[in-house]
mmCIF file of C-alpha atoms and ligand atoms in Angstrom:
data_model
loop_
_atom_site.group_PDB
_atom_site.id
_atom_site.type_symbol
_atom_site.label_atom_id
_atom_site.label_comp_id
_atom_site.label_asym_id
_atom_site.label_seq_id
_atom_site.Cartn_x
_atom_site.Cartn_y
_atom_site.Cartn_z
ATOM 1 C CA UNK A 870 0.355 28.132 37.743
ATOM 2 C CA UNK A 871 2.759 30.040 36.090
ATOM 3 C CA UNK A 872 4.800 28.039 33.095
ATOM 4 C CA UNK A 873 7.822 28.251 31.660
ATOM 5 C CA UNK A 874 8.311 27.330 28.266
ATOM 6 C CA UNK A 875 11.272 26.458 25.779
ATOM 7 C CA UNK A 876 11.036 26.234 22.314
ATOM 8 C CA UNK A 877 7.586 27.745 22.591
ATOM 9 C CA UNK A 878 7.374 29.420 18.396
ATOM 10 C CA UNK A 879 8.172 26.030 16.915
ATOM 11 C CA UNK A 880 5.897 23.553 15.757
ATOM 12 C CA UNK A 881 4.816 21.769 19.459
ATOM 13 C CA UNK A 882 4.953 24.966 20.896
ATOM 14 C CA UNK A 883 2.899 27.080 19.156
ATOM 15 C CA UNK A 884 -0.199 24.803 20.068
ATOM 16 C CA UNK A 885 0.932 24.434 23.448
ATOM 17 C CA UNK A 886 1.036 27.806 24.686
ATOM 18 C CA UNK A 887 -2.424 28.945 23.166
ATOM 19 C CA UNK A 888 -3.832 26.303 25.541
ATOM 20 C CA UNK A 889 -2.429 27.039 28.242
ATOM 21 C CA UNK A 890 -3.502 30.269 28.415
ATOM 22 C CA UNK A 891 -6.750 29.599 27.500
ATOM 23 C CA UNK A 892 -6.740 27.002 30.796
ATOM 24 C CA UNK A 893 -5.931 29.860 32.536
ATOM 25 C CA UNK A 894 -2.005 29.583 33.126
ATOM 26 C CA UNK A 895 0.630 32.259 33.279
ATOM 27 C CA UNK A 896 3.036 32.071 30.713
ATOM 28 C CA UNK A 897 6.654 32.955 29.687
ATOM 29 C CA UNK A 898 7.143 31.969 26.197
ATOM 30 C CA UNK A 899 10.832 31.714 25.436
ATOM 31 C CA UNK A 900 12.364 30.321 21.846
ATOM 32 C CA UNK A 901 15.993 31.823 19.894
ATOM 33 C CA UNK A 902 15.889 35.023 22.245
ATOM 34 C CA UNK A 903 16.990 32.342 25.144
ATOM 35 C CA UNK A 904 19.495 29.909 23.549
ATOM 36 C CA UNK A 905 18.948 26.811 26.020
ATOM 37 C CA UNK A 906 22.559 25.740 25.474
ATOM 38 C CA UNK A 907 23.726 29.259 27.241
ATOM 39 C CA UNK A 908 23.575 27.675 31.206
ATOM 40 C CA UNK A 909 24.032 31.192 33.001
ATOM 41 C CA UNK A 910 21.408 32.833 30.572
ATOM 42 C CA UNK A 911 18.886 30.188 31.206
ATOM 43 C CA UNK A 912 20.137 30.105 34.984
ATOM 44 C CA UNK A 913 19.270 33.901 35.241
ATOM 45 C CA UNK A 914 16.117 34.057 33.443
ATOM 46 C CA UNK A 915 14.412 30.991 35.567
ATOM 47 C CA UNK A 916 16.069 32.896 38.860
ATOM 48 C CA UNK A 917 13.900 35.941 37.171
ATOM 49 C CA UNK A 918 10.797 34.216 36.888
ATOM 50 C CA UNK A 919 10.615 31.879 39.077
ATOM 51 C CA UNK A 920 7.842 29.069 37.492
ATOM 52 C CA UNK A 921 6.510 26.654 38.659
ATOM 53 C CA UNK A 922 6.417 24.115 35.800
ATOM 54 C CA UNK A 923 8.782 24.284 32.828
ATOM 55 C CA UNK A 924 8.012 22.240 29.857
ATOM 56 C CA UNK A 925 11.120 22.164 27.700
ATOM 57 C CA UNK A 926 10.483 22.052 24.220
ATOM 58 C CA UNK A 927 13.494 23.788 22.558
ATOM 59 C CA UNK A 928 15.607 21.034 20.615
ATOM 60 C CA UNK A 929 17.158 20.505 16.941
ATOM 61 C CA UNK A 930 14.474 17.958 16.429
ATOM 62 C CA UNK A 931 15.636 16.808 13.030
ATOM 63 C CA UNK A 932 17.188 13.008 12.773
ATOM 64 C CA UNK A 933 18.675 14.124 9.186
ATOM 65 C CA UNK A 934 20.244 17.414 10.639
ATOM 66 C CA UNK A 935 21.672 15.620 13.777
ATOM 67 C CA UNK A 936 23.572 13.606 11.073
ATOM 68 C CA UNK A 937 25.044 16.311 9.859
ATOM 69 C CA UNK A 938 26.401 18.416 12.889
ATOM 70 C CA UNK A 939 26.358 15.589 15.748
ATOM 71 C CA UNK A 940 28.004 17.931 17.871
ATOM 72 C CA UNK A 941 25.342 20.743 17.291
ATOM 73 C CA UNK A 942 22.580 18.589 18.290
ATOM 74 C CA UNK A 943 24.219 17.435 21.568
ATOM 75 C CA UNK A 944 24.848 21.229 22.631
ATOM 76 C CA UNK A 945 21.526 22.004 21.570
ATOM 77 C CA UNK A 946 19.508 18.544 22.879
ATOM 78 C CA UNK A 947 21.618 17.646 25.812
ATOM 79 C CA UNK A 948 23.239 20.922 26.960
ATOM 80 C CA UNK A 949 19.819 22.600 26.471
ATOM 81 C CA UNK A 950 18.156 19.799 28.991
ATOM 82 C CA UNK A 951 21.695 20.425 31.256
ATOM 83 C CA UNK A 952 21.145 23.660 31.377
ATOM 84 C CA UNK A 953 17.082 24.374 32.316
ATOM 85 C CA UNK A 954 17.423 21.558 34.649
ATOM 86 C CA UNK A 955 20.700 23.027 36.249
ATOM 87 C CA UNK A 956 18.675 26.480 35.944
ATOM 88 C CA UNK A 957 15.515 24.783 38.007
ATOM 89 C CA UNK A 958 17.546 23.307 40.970
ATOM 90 C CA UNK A 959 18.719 26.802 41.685
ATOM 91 C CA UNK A 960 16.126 29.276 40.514
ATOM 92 C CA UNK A 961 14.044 28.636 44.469
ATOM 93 C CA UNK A 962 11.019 27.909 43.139
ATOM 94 C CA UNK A 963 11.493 23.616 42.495
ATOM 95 C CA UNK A 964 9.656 23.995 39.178
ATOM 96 C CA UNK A 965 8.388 20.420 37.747
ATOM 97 C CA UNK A 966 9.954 19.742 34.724
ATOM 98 C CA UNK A 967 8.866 18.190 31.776
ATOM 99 C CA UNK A 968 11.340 16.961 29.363
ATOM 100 C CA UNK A 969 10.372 16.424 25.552
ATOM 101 C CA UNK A 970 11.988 13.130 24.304
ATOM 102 C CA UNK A 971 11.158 10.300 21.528
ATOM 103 C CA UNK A 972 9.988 7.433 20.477
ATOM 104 C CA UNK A 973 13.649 7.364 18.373
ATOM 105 C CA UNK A 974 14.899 6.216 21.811
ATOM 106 C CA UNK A 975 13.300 2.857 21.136
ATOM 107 C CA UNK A 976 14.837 2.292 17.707
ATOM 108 C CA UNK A 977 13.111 0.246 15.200
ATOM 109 C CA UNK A 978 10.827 -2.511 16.452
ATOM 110 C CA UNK A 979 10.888 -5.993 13.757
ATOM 111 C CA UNK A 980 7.928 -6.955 12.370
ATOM 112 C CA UNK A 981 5.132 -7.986 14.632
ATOM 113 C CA UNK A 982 7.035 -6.840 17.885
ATOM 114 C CA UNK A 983 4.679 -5.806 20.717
ATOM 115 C CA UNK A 984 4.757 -1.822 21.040
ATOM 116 C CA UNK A 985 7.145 -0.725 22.830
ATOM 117 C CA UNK A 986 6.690 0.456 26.962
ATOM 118 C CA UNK A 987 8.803 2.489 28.794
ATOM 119 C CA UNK A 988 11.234 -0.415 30.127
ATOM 120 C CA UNK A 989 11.692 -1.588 26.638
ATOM 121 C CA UNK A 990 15.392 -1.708 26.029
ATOM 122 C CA UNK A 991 16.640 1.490 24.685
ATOM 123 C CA UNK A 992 18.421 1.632 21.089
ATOM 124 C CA UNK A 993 19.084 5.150 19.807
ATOM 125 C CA UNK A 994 20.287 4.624 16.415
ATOM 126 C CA UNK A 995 20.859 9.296 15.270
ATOM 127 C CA UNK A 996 22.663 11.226 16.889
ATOM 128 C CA UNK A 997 18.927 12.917 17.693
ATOM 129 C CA UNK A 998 18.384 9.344 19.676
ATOM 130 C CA UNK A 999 21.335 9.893 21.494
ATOM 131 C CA UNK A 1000 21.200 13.407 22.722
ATOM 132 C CA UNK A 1001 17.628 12.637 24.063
ATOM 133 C CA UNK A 1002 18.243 9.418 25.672
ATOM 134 C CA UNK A 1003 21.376 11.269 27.715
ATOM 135 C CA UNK A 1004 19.223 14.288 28.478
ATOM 136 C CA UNK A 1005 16.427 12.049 30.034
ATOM 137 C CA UNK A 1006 19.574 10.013 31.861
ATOM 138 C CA UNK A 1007 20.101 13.306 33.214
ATOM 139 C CA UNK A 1008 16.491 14.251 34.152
ATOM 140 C CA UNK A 1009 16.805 11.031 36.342
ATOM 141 C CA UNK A 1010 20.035 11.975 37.840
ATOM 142 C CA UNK A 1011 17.768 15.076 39.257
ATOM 143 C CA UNK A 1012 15.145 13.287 40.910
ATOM 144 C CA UNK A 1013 17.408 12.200 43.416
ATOM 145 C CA UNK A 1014 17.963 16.415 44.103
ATOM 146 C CA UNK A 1015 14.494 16.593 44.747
ATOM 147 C CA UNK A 1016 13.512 17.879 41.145
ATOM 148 C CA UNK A 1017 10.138 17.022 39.973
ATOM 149 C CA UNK A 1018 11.460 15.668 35.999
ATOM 150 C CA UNK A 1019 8.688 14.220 33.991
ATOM 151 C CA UNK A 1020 10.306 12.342 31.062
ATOM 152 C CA UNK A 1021 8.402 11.939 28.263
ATOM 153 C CA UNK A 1022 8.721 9.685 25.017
ATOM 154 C CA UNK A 1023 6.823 11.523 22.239
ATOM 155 C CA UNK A 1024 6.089 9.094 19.288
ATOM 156 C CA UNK A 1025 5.429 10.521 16.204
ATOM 157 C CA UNK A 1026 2.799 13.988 15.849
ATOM 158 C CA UNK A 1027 1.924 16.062 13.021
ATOM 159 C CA UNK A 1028 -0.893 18.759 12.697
ATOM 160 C CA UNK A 1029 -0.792 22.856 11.119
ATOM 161 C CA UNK A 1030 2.535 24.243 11.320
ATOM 162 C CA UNK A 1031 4.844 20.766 11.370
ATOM 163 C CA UNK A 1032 8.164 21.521 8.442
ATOM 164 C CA UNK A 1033 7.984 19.742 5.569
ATOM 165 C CA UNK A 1034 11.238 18.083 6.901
ATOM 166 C CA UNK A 1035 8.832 15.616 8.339
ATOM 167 C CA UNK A 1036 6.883 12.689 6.024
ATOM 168 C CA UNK A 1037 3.655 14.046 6.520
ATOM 169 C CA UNK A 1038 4.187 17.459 6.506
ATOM 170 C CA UNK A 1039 6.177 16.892 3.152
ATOM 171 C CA UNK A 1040 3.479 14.272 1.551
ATOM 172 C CA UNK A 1041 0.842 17.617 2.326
ATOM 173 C CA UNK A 1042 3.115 20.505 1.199
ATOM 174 C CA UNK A 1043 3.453 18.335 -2.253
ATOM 175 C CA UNK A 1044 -0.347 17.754 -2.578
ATOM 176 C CA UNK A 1045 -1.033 21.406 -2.033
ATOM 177 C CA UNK A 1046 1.820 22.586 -4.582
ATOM 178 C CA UNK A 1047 0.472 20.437 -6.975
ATOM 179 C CA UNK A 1048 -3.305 21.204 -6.720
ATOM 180 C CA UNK A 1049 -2.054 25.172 -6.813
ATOM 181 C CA UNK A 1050 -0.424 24.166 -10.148
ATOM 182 C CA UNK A 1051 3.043 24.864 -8.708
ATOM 183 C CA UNK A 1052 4.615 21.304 -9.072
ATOM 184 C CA UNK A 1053 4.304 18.415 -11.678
ATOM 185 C CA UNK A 1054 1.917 16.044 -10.719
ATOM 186 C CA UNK A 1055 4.718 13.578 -9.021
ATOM 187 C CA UNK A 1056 4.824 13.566 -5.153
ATOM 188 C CA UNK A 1057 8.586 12.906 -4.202
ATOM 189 C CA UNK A 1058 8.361 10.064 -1.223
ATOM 190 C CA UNK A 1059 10.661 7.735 1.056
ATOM 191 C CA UNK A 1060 9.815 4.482 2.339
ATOM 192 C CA UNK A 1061 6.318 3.896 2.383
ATOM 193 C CA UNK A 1062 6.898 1.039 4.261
ATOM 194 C CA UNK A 1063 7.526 2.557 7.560
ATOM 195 C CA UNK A 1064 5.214 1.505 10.330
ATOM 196 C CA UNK A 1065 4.709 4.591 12.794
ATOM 197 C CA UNK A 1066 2.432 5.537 15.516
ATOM 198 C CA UNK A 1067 1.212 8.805 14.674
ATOM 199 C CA UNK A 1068 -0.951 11.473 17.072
ATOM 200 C CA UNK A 1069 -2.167 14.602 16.591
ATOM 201 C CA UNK A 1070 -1.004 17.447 17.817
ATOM 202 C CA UNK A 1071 -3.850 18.751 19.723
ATOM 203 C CA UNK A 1072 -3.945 15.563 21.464
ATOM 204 C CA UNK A 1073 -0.249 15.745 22.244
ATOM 205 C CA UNK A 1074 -0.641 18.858 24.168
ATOM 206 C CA UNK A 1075 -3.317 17.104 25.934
ATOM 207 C CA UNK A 1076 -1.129 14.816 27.510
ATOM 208 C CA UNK A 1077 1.590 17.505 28.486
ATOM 209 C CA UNK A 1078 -1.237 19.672 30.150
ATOM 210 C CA UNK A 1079 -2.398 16.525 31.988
ATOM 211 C CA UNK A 1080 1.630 15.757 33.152
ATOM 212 C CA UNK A 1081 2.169 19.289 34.530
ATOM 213 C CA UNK A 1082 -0.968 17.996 37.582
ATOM 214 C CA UNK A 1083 1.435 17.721 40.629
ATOM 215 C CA UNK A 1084 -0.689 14.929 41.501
ATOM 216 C CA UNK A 1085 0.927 12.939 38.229
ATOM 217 C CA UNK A 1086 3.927 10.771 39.217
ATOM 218 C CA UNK A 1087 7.096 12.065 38.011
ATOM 219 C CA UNK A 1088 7.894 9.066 35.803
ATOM 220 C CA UNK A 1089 8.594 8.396 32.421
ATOM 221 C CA UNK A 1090 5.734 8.349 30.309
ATOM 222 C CA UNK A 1091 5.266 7.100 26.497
ATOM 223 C CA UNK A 1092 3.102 9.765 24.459
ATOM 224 C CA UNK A 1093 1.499 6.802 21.874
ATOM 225 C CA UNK A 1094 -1.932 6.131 19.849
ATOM 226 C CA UNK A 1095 -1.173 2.055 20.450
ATOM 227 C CA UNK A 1096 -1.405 1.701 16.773
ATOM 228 C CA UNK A 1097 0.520 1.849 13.895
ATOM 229 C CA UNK A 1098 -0.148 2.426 10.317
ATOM 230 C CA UNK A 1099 2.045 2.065 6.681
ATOM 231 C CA UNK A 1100 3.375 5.607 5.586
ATOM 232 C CA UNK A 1101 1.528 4.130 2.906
ATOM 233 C CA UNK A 1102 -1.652 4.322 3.878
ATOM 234 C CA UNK A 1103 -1.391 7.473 5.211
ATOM 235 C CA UNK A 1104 -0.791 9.198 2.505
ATOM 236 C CA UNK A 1105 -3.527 7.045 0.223
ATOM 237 C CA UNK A 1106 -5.573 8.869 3.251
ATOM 238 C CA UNK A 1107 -4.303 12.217 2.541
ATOM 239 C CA UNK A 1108 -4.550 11.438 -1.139
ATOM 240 C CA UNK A 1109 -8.420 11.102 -0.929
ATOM 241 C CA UNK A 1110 -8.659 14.348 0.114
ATOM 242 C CA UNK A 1111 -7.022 15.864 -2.528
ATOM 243 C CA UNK A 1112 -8.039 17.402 -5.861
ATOM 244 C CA UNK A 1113 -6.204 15.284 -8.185
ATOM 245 C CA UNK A 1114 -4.042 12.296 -7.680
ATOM 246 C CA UNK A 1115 -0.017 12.621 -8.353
ATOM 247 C CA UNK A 1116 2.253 9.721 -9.655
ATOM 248 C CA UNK A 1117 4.601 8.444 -6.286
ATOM 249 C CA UNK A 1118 7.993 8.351 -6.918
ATOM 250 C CA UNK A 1119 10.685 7.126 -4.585
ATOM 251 C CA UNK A 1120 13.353 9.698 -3.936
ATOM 252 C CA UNK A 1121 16.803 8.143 -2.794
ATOM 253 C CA UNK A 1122 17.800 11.261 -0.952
ATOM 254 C CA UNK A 1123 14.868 10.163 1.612
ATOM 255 C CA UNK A 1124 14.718 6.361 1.320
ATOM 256 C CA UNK A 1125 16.060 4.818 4.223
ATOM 257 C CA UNK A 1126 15.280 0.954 5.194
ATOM 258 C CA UNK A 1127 11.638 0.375 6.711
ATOM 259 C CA UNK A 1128 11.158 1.259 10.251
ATOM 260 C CA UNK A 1129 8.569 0.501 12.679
ATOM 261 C CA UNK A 1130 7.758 2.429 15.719
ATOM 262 C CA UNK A 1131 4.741 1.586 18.155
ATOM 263 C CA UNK A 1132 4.251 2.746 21.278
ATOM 264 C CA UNK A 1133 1.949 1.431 24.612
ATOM 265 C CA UNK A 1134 0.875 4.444 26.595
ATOM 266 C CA UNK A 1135 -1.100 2.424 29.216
ATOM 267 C CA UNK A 1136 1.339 4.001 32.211
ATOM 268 C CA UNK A 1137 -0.099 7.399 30.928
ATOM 269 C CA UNK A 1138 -3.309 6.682 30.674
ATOM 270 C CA UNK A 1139 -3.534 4.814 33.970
ATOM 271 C CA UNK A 1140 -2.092 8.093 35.715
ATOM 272 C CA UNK A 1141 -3.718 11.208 33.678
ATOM 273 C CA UNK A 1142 -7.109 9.060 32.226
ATOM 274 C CA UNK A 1143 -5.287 10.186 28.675
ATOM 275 C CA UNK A 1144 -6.013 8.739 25.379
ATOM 276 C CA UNK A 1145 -6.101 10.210 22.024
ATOM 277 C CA UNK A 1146 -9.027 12.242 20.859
ATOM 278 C CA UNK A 1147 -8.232 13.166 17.011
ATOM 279 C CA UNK A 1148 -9.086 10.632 14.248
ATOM 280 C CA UNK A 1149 -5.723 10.993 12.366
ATOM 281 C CA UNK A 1150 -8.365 11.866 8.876
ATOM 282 C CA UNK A 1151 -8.421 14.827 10.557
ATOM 283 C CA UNK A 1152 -5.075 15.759 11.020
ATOM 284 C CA UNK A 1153 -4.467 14.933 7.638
ATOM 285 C CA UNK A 1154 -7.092 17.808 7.015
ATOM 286 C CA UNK A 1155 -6.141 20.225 9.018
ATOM 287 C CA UNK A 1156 -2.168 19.753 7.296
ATOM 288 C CA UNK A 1157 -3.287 19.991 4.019
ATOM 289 C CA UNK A 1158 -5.675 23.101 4.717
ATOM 290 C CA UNK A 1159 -2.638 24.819 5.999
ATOM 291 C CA UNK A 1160 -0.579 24.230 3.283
ATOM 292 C CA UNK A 1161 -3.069 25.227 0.898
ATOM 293 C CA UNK A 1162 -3.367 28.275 3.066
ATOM 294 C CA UNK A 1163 0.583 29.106 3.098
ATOM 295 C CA UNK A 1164 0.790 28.466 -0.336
ATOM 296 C CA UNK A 1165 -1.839 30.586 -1.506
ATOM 297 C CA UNK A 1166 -0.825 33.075 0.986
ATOM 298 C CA UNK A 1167 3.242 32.895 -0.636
HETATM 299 O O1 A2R B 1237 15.607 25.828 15.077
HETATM 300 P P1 A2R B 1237 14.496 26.855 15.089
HETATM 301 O O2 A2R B 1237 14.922 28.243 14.645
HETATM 302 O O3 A2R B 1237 13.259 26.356 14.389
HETATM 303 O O4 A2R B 1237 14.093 27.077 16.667
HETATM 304 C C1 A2R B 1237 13.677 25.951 17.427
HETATM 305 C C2 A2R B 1237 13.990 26.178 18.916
HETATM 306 N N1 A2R B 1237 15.424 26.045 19.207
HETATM 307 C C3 A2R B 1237 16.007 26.670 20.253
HETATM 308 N N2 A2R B 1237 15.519 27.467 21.218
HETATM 309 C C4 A2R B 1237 16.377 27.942 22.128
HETATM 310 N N3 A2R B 1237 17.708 27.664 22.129
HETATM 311 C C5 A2R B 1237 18.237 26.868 21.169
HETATM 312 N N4 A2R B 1237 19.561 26.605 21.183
HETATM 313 C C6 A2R B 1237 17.388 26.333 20.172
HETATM 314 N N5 A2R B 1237 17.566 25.540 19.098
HETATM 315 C C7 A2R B 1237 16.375 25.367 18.526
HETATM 316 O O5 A2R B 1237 13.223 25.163 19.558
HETATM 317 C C8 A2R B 1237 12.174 25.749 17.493
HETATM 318 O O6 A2R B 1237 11.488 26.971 17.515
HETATM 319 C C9 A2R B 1237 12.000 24.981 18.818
HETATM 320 C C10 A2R B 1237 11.782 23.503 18.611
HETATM 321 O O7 A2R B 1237 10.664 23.349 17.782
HETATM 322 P P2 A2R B 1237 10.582 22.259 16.621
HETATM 323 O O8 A2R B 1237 11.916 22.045 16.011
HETATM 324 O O9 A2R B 1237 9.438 22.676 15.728
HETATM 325 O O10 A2R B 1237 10.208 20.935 17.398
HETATM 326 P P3 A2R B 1237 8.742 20.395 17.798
HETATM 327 O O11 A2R B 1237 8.245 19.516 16.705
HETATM 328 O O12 A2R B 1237 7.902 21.509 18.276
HETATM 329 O O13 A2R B 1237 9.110 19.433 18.981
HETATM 330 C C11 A2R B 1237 9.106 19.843 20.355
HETATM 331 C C12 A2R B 1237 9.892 18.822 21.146
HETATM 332 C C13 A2R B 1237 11.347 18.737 20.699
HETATM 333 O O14 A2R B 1237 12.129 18.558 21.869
HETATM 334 C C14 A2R B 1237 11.390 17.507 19.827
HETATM 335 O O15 A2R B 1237 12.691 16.941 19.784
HETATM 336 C C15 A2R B 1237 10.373 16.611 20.543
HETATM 337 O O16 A2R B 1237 9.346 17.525 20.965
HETATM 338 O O17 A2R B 1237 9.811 15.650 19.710
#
């Protein structure tokens, strides 16, 4: 099967397309050399190749930076998804599509809400949210064209290679700064009280390979462990495995009011036999280890 992927050098990507070509598929890796938000480049280069799957990864995938340039983020989230999907109607070879969205859709559950399933009512609260709920609007509106669109709600995923923009990432970079004796012994945190649903990245590309089977329903699908866990606790987890233990302090710049994000991936599982693989100890592992790596390395 020969794939066509967006975004393919940033952090989702780069796990994604070693697999697939180690399952055996053929692959055109595309990233900043094809801006997604350019409709007749993207138009010609899927008329060039002709795939038959495209998984479309390419996004400004930062809540924070969508604050800042709104309109940025909607060129780049929505008019990216406008334009592959515009560029699979017409490129002859009815590619299935699968479109990357999040569990920001949802919003923020309250406390001791169920977790949320795909016809949970919708409450972007970024302008991130927003672009992605209107681009997977729009991967509807293409069913009816005959379009294969597989909308999925990613919940939260970390693993080697995530930016430091993200908690996790951030909490790991610290630890490995400090343990390399290039920071004070103080690791710099938000809300601890956050309740997410975190997944590995290894197991998130697991579910994508399993959603590009023609055989899977082109639905929307929730990308979810089931479980959530403090920000807290995560990092005490990640703090075990570290040489020394830092002071927390909060830093205002990334406090924001606690959240809490759960998500029920039963329709997935049901259709693909998914479920996640990767104790999230390990992940926390693997992050670390490649910070320590990048760091010694810089
Ligand atoms: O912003 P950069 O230089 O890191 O490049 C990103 C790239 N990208 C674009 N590619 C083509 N045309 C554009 N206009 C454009 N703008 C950005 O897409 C980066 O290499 C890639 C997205 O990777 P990440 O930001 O690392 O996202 P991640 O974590 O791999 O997430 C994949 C998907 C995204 O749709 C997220 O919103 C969703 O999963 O959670």
């Amino acid at each position: 099967m020969r794939v066509f992927v967006t975004g393919a050098r940033g952090f989702v990507g780069r796990h994604l397309v070693p697999r697939l070509l180690d399952e055996g598929f053929e692959v055109t890796a595309t990233d900043r050399d094809l801006d997604v938000s350019d409709r007749a480049a993207v138009d010609a280069r899927l008329k060039q190749v002709k795939p038959e799957a495209i998984v479309h990864l390419a996004a400004q995938s930062s809540v924070a930076a969508s604050t800042e340039d709104p309109e940025r983020t909607h060129r780049i989230n929505y008019g990216g998804a406008l334009s592959v999907l515009e560029g699979a109607l017409r490129c002859g070879s009815r590619p299935r599509v699968l479109l990357i969205g999040s569990a920001d859709q949802y919003g923020s559950a309250g406390p001791g809400s169920p977790p949320f399933r795909e016809d949970s009512p919708l409450a972007p609260a970024s302008e991130y949210a927003r672009s992605k709920t209107e681009a997977e609007r729009l991967g509807t509106s293409f069913l009816d064209a005959g379009l294969e669109v597989v909308r999925i709600r990613a919940f939260s995923h970390s693993g080697p290679g995530q930016s430091d923009a993200f908690a996790l990432s951030s909490f790991a970079r610290q630890t490995a700064e400090i343990e390399a004796g290039r920071r004070e012994p103080v690791l710099r945190v938000g809300n601890l009280d956050s309740v997410r649903d975190y997944l590995d990245v290894d197991d998130v590309v697991e579910a994508y390979l399993r959603l590009l089977d023609p055989d899977v329903a082109a639905d929307i699908y929730n990308v979810a462990s089931g479980v959530g866990t403090r920000l807290g606790e995560l990092l005490d987890a990640l703090l075990d495995l570290a040489d020394q233990r830092p002071s927390i302090e909060r830093d205002p710049e990334r406090f924001r009011p606690a959240d809490c994000s759960i998500g029920d991936a039963s329709r997935l599982r049901a259709a693909t036999g998914w479920k996640p693989a990767v104790p999230i100890e390990r992940t926390l592992e693997r992050l670390l280890d490649d910070w320590r790596r990048k760091i010694k390395e810089s």
